[in-house]
PDB file of C-alpha atoms in Angstrom:
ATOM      1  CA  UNK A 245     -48.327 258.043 139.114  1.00 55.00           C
ATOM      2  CA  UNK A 246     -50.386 257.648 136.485  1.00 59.00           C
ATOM      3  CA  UNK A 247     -50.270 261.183 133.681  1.00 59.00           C
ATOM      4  CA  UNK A 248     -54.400 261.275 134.774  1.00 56.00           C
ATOM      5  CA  UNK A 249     -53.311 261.540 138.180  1.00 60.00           C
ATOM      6  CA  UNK A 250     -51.494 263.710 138.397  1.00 65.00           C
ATOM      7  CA  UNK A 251     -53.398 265.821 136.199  1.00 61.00           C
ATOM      8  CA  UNK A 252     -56.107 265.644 138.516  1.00 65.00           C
ATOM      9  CA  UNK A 253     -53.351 266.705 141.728  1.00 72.00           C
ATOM     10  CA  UNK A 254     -52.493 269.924 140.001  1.00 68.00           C
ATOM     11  CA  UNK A 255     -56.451 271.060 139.302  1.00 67.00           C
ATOM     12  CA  UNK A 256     -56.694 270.464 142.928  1.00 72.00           C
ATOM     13  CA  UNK A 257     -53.912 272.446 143.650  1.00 74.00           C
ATOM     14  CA  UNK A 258     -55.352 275.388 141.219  1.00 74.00           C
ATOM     15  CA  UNK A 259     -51.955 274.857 138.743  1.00 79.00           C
ATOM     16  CA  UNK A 260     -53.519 276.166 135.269  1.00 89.00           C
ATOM     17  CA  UNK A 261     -53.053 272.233 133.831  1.00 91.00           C
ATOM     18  CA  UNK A 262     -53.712 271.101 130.429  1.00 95.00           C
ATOM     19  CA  UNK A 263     -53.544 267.647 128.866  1.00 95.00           C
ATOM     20  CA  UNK A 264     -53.157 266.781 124.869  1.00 97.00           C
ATOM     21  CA  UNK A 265     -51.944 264.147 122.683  1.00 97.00           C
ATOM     22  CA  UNK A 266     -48.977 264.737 120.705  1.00 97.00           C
ATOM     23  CA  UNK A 267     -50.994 263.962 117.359  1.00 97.00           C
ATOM     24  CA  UNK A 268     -53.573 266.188 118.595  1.00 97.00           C
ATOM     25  CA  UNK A 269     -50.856 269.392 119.854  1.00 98.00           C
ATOM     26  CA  UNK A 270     -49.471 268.969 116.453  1.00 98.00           C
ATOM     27  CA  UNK A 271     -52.347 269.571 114.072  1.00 98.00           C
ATOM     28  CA  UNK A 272     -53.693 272.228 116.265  1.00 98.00           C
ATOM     29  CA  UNK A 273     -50.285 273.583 115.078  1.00 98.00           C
ATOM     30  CA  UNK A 274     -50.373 272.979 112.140  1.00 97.00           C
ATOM     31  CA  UNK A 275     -53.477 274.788 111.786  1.00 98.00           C
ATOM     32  CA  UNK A 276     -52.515 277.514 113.483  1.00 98.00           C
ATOM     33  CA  UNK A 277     -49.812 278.329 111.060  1.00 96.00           C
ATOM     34  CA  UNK A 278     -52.242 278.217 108.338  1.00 97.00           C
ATOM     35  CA  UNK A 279     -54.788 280.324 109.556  1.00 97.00           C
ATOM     36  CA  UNK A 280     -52.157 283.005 110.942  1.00 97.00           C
ATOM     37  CA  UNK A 281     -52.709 282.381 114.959  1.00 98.00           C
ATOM     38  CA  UNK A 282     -49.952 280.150 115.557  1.00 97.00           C
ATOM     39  CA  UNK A 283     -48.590 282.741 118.419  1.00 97.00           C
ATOM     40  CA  UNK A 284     -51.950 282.332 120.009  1.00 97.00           C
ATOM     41  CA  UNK A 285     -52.112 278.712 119.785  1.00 98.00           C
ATOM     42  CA  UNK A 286     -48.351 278.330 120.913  1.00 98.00           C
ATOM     43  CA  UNK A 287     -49.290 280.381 123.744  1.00 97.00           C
ATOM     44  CA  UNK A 288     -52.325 278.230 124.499  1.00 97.00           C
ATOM     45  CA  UNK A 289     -49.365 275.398 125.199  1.00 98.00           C
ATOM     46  CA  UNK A 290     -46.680 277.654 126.687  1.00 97.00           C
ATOM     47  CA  UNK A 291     -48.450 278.800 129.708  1.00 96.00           C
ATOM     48  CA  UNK A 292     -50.175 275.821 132.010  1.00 96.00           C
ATOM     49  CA  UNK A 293     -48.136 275.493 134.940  1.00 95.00           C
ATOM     50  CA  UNK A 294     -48.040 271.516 133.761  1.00 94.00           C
ATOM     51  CA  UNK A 295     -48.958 270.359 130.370  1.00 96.00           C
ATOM     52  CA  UNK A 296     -48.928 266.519 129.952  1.00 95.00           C
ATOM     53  CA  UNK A 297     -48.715 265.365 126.473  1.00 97.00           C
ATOM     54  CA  UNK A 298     -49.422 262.019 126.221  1.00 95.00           C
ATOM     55  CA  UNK A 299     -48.410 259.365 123.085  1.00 95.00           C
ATOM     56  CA  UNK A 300     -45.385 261.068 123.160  1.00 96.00           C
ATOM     57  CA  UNK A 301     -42.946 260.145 119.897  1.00 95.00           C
ATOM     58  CA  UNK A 302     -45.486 257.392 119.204  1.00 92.00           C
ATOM     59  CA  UNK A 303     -45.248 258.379 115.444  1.00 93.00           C
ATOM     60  CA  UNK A 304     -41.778 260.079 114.025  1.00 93.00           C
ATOM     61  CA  UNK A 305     -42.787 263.204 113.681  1.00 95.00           C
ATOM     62  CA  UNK A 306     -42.047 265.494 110.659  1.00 94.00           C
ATOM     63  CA  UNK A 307     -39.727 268.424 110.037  1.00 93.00           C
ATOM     64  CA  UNK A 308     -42.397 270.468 110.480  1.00 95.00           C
ATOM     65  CA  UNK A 309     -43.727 269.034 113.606  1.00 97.00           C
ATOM     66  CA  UNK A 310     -40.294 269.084 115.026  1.00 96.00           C
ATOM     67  CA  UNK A 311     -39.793 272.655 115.131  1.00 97.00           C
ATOM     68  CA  UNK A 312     -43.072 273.215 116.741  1.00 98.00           C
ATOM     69  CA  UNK A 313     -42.032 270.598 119.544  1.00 98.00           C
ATOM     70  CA  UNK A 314     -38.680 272.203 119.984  1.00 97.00           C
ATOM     71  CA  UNK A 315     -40.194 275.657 120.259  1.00 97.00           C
ATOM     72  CA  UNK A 316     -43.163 274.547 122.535  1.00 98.00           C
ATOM     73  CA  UNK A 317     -40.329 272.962 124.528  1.00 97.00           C
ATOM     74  CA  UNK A 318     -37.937 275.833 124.600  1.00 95.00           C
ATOM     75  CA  UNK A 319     -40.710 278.504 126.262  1.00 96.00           C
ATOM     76  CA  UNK A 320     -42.011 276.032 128.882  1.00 95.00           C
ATOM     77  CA  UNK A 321     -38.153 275.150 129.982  1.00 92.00           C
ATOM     78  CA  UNK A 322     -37.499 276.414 133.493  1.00 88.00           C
ATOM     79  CA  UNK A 323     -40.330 277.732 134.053  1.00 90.00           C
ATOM     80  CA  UNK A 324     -43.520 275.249 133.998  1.00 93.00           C
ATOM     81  CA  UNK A 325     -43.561 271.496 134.389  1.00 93.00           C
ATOM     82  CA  UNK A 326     -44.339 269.011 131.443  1.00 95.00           C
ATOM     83  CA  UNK A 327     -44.998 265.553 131.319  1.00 94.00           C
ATOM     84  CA  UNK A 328     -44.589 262.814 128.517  1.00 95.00           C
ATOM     85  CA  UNK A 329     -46.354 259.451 128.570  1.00 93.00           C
ATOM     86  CA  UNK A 330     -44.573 257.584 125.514  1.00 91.00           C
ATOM     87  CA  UNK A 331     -44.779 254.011 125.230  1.00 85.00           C
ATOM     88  CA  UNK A 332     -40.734 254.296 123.786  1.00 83.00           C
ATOM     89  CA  UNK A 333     -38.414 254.152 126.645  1.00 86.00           C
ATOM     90  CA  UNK A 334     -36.367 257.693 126.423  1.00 90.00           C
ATOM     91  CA  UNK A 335     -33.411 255.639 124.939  1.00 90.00           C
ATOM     92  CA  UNK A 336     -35.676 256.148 122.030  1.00 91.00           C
ATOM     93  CA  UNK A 337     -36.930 258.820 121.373  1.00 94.00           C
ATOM     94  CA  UNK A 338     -33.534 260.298 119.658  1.00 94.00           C
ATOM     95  CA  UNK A 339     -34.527 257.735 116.463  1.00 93.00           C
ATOM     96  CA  UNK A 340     -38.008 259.117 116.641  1.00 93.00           C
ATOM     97  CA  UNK A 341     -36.828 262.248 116.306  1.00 94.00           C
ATOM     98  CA  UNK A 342     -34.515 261.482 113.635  1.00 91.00           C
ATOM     99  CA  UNK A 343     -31.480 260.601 115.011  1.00 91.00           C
ATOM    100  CA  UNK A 344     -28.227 261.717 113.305  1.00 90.00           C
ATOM    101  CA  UNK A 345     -30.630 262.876 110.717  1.00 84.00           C
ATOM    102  CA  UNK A 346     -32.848 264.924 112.526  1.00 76.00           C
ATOM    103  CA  UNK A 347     -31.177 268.060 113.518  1.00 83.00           C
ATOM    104  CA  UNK A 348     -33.034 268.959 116.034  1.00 94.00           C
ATOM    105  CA  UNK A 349     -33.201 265.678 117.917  1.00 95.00           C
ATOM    106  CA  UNK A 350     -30.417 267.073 119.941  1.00 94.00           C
ATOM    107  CA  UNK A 351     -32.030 270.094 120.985  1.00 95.00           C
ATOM    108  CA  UNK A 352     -34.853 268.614 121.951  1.00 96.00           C
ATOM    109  CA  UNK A 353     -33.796 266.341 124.208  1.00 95.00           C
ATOM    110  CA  UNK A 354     -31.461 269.151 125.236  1.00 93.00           C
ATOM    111  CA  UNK A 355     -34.585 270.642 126.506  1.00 93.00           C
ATOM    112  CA  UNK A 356     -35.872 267.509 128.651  1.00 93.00           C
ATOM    113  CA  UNK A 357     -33.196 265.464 129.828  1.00 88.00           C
ATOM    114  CA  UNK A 358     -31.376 267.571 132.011  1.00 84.00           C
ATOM    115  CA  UNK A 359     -33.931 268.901 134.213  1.00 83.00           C
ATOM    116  CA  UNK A 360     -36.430 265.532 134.140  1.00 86.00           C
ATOM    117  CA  UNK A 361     -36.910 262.721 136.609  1.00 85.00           C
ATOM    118  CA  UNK A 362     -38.330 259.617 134.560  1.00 84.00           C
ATOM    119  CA  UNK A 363     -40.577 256.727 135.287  1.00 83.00           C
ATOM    120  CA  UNK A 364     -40.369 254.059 133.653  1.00 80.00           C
ATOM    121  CA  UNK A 365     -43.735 251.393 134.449  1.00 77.00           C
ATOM    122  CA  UNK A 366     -42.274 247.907 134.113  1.00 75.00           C
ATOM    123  CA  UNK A 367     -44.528 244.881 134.437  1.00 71.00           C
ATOM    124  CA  UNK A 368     -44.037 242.624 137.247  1.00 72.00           C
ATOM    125  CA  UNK A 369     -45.596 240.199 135.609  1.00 76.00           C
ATOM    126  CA  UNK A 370     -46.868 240.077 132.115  1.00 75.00           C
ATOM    127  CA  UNK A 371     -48.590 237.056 132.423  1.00 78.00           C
ATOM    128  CA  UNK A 372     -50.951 238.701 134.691  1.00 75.00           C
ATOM    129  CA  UNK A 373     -51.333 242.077 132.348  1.00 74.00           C
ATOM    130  CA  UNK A 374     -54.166 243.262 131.268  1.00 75.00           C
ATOM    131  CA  UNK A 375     -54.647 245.399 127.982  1.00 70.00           C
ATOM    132  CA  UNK A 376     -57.330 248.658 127.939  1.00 63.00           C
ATOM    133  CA  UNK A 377     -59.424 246.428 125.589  1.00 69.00           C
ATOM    134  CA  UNK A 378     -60.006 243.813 128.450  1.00 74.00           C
ATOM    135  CA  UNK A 379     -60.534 246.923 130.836  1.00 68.00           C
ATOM    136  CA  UNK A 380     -63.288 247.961 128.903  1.00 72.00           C
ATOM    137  CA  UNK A 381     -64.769 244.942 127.930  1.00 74.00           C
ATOM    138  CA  UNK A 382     -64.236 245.432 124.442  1.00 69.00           C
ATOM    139  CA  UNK A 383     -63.639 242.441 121.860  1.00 64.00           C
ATOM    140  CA  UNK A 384     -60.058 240.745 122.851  1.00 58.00           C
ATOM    141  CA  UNK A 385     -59.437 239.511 119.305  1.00 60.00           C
ATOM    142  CA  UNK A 386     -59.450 242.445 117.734  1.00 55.00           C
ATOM    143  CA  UNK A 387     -56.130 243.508 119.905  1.00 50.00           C
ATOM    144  CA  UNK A 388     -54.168 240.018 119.192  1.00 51.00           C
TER     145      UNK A 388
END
């Protein structure tokens, strides 16, 4: 089921639902923080009964950036749904988050694995795949 989808499946269902890319959550954050309404924003995050955040780990995120996805994480656990659309298979996402280095890459995941069902979409045939710039008609070259 595609992240859209089921979007779409909770608004019919009346679930307060929110969608956001991870680049996007992040510098709304960040913001926050500097204008003093970080609680507000946070809160803005913490309450849909699902929040998908799509490009998940697609960039390593900061220091910084980790906190806020460890504390976003921690006040949603148990009690709303989240989903992440990353194009890193979860096998990965401990280096995005810093590995070893990172000290909250444990916690983190802490927060996700144990509770998550995954879904990983494999191509059953990549010959026959199709990328979003075909889709949409856009120039093909530009993607190769």
């Amino acid at each position: 089921m595609s992240p859209k989808y089921a979007g779409m499946e909770a608004c019919k269902q009346y679930y307060n639902t929110k969608y956001v890319r991870l680049p996007d959550l992040l510098i709304d954050l960040e913001m926050a923080r500097n204008e003093g309404t970080y609680k507000k924003v946070m809160s803005k995050y913490s309450n849909p009964l699902l929040l998908i955040i799509d490009e998940w780990l697609l960039l390593k995120p900061t220091d910084s950036e980790q906190k806020d996805i460890f504390e976003l994480l921690h006040r949603r656990r148990k009690k709303s749904s989240t989903i992440l659309c990353s194009q890193y298979r979860s096998d990965g996402w401990y280096e995005q988050l810093g590995g070893d280095a990172g000290p909250l890459a444990d916690a983190i995941l802490d927060r996700i694995v144990h509770d998550a069902y995954k879904i990983n979409i494999e191509s059953l045939d990549p010959t026959k795949d199709v990328s979003m710039r075909e889709v949409y008609g856009l120039d093909k070259s530009l993607s190769e």
